[in-house]
JSON list of C-alpha atoms in Angstrom, two decimals:
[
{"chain": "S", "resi": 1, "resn": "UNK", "atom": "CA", "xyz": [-43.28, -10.34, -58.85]},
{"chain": "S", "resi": 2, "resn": "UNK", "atom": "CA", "xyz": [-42.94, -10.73, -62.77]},
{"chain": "S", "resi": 3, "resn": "UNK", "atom": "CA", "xyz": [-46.71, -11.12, -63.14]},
{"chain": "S", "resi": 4, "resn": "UNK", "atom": "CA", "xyz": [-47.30, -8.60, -60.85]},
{"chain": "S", "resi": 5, "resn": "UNK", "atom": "CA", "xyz": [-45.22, -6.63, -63.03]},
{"chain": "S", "resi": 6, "resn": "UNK", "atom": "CA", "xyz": [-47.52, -7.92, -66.00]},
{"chain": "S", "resi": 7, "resn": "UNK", "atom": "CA", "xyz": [-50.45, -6.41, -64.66]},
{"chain": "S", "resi": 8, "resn": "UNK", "atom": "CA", "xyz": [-49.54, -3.07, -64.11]},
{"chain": "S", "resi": 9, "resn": "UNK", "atom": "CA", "xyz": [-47.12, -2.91, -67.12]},
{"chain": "S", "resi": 10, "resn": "UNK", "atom": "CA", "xyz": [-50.71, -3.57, -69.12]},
{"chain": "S", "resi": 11, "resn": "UNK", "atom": "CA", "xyz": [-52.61, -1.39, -66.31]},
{"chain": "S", "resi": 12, "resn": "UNK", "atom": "CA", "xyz": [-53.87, 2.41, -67.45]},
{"chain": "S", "resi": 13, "resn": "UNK", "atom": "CA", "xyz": [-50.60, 3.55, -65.15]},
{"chain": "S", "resi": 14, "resn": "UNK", "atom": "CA", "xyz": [-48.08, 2.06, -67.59]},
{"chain": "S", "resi": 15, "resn": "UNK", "atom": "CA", "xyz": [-46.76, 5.61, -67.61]},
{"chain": "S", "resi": 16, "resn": "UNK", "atom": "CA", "xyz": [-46.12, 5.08, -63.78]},
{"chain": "S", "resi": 17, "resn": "UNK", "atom": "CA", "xyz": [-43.73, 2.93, -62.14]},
{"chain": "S", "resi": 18, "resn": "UNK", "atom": "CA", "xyz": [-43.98, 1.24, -58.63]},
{"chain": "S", "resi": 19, "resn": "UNK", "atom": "CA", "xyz": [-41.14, -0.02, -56.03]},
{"chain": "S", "resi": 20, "resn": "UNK", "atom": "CA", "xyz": [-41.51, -2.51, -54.13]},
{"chain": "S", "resi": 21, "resn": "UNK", "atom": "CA", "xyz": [-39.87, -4.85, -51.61]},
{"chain": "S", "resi": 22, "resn": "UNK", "atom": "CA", "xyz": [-41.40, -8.05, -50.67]},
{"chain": "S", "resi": 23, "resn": "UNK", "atom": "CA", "xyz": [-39.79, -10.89, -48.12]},
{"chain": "S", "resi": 24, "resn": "UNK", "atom": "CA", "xyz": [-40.75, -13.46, -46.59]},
{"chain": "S", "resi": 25, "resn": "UNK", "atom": "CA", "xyz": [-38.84, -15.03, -43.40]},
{"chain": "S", "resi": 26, "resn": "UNK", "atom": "CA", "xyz": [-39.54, -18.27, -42.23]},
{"chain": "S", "resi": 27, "resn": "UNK", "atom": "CA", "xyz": [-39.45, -19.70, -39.27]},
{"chain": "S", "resi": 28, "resn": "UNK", "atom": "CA", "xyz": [-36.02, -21.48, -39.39]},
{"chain": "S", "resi": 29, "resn": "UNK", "atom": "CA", "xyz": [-34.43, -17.93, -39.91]},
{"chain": "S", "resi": 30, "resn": "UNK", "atom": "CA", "xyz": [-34.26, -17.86, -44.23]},
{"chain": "S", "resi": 31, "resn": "UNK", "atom": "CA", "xyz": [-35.27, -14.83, -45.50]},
{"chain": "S", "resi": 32, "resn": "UNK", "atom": "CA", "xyz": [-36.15, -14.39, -49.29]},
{"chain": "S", "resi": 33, "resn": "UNK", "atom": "CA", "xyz": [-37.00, -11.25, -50.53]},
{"chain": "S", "resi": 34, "resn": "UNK", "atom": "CA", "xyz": [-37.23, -9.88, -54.25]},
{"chain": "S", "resi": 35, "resn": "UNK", "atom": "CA", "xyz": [-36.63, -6.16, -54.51]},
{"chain": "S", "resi": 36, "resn": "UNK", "atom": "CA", "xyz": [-37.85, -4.18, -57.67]},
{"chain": "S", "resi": 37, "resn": "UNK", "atom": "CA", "xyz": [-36.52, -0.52, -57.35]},
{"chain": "S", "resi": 38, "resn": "UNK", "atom": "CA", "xyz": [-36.91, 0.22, -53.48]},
{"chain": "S", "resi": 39, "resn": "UNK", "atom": "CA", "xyz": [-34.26, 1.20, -51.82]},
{"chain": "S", "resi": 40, "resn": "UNK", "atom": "CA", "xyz": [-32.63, -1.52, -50.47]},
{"chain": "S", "resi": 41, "resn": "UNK", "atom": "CA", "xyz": [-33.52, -2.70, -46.84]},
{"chain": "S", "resi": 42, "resn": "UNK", "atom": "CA", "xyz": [-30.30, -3.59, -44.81]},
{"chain": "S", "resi": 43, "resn": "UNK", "atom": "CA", "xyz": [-29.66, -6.89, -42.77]},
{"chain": "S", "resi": 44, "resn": "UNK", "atom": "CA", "xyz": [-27.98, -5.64, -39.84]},
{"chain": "S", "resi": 45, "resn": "UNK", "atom": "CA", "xyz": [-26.21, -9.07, -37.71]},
{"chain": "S", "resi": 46, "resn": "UNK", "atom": "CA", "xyz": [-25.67, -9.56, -34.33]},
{"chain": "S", "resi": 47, "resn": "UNK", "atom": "CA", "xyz": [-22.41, -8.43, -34.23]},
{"chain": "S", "resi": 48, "resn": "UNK", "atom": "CA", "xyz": [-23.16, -5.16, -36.49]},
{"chain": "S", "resi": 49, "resn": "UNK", "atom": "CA", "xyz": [-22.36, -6.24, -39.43]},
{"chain": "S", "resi": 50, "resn": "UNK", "atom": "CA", "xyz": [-24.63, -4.13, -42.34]},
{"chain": "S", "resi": 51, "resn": "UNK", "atom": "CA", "xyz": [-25.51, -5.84, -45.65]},
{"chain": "S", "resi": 52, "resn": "UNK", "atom": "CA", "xyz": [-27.93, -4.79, -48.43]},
{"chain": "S", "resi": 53, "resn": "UNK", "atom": "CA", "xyz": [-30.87, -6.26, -50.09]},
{"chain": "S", "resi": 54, "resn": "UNK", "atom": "CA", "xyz": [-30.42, -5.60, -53.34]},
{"chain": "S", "resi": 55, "resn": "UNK", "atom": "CA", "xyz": [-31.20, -8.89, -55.43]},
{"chain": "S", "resi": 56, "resn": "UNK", "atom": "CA", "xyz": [-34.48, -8.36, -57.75]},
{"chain": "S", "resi": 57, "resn": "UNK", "atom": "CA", "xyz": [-35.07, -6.03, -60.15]},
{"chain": "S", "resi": 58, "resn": "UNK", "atom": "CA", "xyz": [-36.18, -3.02, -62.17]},
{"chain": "S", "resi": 59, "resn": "UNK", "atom": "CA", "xyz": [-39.22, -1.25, -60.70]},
{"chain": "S", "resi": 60, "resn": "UNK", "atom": "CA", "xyz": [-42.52, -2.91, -61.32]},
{"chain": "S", "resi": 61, "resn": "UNK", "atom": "CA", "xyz": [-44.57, -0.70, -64.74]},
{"chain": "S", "resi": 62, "resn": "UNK", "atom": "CA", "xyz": [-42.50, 0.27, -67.27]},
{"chain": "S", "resi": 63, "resn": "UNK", "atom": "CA", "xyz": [-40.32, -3.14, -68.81]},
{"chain": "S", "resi": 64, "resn": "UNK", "atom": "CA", "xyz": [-43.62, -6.28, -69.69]},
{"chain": "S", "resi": 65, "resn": "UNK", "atom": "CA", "xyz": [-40.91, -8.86, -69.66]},
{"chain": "S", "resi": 66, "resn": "UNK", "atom": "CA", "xyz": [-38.59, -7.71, -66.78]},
{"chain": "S", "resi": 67, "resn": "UNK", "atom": "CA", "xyz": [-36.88, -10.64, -64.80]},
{"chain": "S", "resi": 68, "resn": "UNK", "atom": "CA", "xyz": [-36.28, -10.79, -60.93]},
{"chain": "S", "resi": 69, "resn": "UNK", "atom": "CA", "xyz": [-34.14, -12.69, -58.98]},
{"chain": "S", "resi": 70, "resn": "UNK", "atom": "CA", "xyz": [-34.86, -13.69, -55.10]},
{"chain": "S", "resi": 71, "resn": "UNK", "atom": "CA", "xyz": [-32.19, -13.02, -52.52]},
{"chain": "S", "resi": 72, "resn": "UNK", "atom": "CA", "xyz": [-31.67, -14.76, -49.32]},
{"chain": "S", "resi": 73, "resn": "UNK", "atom": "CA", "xyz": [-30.70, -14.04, -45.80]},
{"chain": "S", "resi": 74, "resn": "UNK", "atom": "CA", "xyz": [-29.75, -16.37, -43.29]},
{"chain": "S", "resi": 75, "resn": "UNK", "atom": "CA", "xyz": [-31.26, -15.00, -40.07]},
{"chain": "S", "resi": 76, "resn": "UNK", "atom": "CA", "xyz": [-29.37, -15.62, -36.79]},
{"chain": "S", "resi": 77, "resn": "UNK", "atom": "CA", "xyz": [-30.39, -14.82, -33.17]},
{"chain": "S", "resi": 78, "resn": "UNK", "atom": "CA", "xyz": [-30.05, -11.05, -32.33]},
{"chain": "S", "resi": 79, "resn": "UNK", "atom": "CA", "xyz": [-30.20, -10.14, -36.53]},
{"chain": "S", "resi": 80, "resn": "UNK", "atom": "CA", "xyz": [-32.08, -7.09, -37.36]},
{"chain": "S", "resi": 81, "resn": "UNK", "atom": "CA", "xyz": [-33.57, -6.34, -40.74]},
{"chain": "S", "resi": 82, "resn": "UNK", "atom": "CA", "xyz": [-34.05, -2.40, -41.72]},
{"chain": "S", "resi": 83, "resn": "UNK", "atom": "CA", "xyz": [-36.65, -1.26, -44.03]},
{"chain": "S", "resi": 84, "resn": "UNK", "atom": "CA", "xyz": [-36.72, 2.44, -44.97]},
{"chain": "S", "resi": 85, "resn": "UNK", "atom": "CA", "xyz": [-37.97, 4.40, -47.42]},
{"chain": "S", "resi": 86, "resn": "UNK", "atom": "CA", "xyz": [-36.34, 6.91, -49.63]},
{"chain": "S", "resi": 87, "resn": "UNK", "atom": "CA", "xyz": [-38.03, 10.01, -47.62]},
{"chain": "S", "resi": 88, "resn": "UNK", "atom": "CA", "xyz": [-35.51, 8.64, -44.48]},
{"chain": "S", "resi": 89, "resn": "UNK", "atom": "CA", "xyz": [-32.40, 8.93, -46.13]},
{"chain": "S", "resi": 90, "resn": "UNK", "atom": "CA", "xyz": [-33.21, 11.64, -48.93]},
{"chain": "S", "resi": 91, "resn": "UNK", "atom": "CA", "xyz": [-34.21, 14.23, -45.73]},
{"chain": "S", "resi": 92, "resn": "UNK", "atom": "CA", "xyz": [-32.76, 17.54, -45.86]},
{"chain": "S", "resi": 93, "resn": "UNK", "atom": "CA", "xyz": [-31.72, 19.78, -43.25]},
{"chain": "S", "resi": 94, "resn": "UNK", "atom": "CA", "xyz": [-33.87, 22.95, -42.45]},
{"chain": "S", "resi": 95, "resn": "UNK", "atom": "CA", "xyz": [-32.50, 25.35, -45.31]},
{"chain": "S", "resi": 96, "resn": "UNK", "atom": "CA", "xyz": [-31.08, 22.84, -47.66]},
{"chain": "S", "resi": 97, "resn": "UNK", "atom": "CA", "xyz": [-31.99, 23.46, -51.14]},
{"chain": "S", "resi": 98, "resn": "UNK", "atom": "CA", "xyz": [-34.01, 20.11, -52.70]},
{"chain": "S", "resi": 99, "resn": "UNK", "atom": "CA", "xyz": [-31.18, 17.88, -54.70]},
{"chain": "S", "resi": 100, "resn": "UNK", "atom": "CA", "xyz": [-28.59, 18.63, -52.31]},
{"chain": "S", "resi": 101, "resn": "UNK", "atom": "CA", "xyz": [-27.38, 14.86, -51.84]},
{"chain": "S", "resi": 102, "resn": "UNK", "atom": "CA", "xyz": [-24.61, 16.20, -49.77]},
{"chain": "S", "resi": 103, "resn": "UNK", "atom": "CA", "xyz": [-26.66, 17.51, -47.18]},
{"chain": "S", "resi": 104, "resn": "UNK", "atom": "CA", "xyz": [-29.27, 14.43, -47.34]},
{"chain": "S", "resi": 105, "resn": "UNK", "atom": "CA", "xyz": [-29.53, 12.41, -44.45]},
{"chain": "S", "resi": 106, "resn": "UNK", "atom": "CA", "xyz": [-27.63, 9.08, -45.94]},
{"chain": "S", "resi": 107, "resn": "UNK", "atom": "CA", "xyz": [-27.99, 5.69, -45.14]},
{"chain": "S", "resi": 108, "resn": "UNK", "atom": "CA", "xyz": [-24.94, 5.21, -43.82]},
{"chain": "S", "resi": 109, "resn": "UNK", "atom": "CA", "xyz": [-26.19, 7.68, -40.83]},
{"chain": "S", "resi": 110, "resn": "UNK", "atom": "CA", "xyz": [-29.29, 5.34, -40.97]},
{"chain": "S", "resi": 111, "resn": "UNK", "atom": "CA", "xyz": [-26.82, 2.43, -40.67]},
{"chain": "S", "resi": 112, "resn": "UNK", "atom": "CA", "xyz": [-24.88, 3.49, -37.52]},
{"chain": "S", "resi": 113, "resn": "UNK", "atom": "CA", "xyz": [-27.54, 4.50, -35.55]},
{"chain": "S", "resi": 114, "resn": "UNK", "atom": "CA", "xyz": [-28.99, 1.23, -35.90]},
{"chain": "S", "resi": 115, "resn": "UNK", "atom": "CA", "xyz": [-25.95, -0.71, -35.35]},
{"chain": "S", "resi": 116, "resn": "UNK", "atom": "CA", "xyz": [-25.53, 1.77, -32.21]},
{"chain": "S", "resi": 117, "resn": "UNK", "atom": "CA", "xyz": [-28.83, 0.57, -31.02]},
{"chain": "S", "resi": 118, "resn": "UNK", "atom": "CA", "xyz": [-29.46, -2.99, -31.85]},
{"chain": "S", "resi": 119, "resn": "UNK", "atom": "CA", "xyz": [-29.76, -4.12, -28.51]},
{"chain": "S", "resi": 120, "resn": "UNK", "atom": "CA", "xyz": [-32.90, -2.36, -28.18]},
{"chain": "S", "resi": 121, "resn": "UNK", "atom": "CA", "xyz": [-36.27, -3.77, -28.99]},
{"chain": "S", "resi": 122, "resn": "UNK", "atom": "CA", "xyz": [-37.05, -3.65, -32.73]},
{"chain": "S", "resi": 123, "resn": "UNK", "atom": "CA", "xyz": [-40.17, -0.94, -31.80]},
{"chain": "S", "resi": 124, "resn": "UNK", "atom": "CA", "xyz": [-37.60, 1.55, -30.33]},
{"chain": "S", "resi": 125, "resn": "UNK", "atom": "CA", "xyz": [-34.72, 1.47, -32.85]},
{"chain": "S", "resi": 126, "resn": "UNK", "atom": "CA", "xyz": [-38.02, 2.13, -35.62]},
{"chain": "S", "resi": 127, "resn": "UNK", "atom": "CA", "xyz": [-38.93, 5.32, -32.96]},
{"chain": "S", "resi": 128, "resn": "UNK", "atom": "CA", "xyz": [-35.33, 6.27, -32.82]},
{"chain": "S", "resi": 129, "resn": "UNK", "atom": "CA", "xyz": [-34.65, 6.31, -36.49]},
{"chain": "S", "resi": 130, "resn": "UNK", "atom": "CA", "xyz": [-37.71, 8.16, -37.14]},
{"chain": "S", "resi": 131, "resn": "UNK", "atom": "CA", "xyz": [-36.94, 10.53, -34.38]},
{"chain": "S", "resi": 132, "resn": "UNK", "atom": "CA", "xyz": [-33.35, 11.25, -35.21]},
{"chain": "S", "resi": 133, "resn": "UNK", "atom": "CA", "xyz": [-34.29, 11.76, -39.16]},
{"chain": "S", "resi": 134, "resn": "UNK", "atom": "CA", "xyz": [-36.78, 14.59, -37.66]},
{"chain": "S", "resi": 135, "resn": "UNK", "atom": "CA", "xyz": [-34.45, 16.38, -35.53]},
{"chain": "S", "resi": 136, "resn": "UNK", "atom": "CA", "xyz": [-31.74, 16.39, -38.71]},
{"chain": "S", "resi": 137, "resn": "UNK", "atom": "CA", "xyz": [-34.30, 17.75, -40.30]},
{"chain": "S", "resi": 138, "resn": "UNK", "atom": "CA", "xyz": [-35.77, 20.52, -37.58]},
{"chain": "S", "resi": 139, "resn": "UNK", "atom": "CA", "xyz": [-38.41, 22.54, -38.84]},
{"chain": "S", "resi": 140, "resn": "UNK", "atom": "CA", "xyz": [-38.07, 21.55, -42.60]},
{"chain": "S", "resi": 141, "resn": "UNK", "atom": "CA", "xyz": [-41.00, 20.42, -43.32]},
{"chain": "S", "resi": 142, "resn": "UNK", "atom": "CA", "xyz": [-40.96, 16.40, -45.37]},
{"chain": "S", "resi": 143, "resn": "UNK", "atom": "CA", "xyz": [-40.42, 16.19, -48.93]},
{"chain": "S", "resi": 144, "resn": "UNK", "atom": "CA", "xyz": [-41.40, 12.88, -48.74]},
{"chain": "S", "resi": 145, "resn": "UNK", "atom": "CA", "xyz": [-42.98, 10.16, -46.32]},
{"chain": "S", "resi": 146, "resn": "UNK", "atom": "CA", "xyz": [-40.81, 9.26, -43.90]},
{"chain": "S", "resi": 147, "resn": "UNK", "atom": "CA", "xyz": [-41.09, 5.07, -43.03]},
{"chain": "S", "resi": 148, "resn": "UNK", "atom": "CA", "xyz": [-39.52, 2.78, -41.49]},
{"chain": "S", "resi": 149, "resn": "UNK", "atom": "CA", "xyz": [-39.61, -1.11, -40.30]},
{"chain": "S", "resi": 150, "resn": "UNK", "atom": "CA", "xyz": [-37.43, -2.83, -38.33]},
{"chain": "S", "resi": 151, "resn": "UNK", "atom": "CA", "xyz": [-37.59, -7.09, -37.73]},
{"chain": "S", "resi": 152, "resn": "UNK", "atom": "CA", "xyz": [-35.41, -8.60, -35.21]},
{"chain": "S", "resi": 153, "resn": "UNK", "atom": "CA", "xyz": [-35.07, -12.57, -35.20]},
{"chain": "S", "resi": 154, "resn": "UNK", "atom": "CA", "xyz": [-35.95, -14.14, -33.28]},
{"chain": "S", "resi": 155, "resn": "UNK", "atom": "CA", "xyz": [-39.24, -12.18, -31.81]},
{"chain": "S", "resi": 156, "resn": "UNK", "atom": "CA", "xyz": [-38.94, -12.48, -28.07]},
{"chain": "S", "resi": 157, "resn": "UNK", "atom": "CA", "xyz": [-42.80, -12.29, -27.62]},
{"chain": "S", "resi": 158, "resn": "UNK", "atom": "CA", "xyz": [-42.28, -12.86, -23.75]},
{"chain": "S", "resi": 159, "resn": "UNK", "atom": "CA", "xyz": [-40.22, -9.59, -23.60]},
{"chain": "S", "resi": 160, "resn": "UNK", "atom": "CA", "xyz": [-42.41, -7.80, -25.45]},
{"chain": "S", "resi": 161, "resn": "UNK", "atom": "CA", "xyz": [-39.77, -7.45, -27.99]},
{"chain": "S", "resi": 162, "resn": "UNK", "atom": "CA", "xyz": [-40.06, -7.86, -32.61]}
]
């Protein structure tokens, strides 16, 4: 991540930033992850339990010499992890005015929906988030993409379930 933040620090964007969130989860359950500037994924356990992934850094761009730090999860049968982007939880209501954090969508509604769901197969909590942040939203129309991922561990491939 800190030479990828090299390269387009000394790219023709340096006037541009970029977030990102990478992770990588093994197959014993460890997940490492660096975020720089995204907002931060949740690991949601088994028993509901919500913590964010916030260890990495400053968004990739602006600072040559920035420094990240990987974070680690410890993955444990039924654990879901939550990726979202900012257009989920910044989503306004049909008539809000833009910069109204009050009336923004939150993650902690992002949160306990999840939690309220994570029984269900990764594929439909992602369908259910995305469909409840629409129907907050009714006929506003997006200020922003609207994303998200959800991994459950382990996969149950025979179920059909991620």
């Amino acid at each position: 991540v800190e030479r990828l933040n090299q390269i387009i620090h000394r790219s023709t964007l340096t006037s541009r930033f970029v977030s990102v969130f990478y992770g990588e989860l093994e197959l014993s359950g460890i997940f490492i992850y660096v975020n720089a500037g995204h907002p931060p994924p949740f690991h949601l356990s088994a028993a509901g339990e919500a913590r964010f992934l916030e260890e990495g850094g400053a968004v990739l761009g602006p600072v040559a010499d920035a420094t990240y730090e990987r974070g680690f999860v410890r993955m444990r049968p039924g654990d879901l992890l939550v990726f979202y982007t900012d257009g989920m939880i910044e989503a306004l209501p049909e008539g809000a005015e833009e910069g109204d954090v009050a009336a923004e969508y939150g993650v902690e509604r992002l949160i306990a929906l999840a939690r309220s769901l994570r029984a269900l197969p990764a594929k439909e909590i992602g369908e259910a988030l995305l469909a409840d942040v629409e129907a907050y939203c009714g006929d506003a129309p997006p200020q922003d993409d609207r994303t998200v991922l959800v991994v459950r561990f382990p996969p149950d491939a025979a179920a059909g379930r991620s």
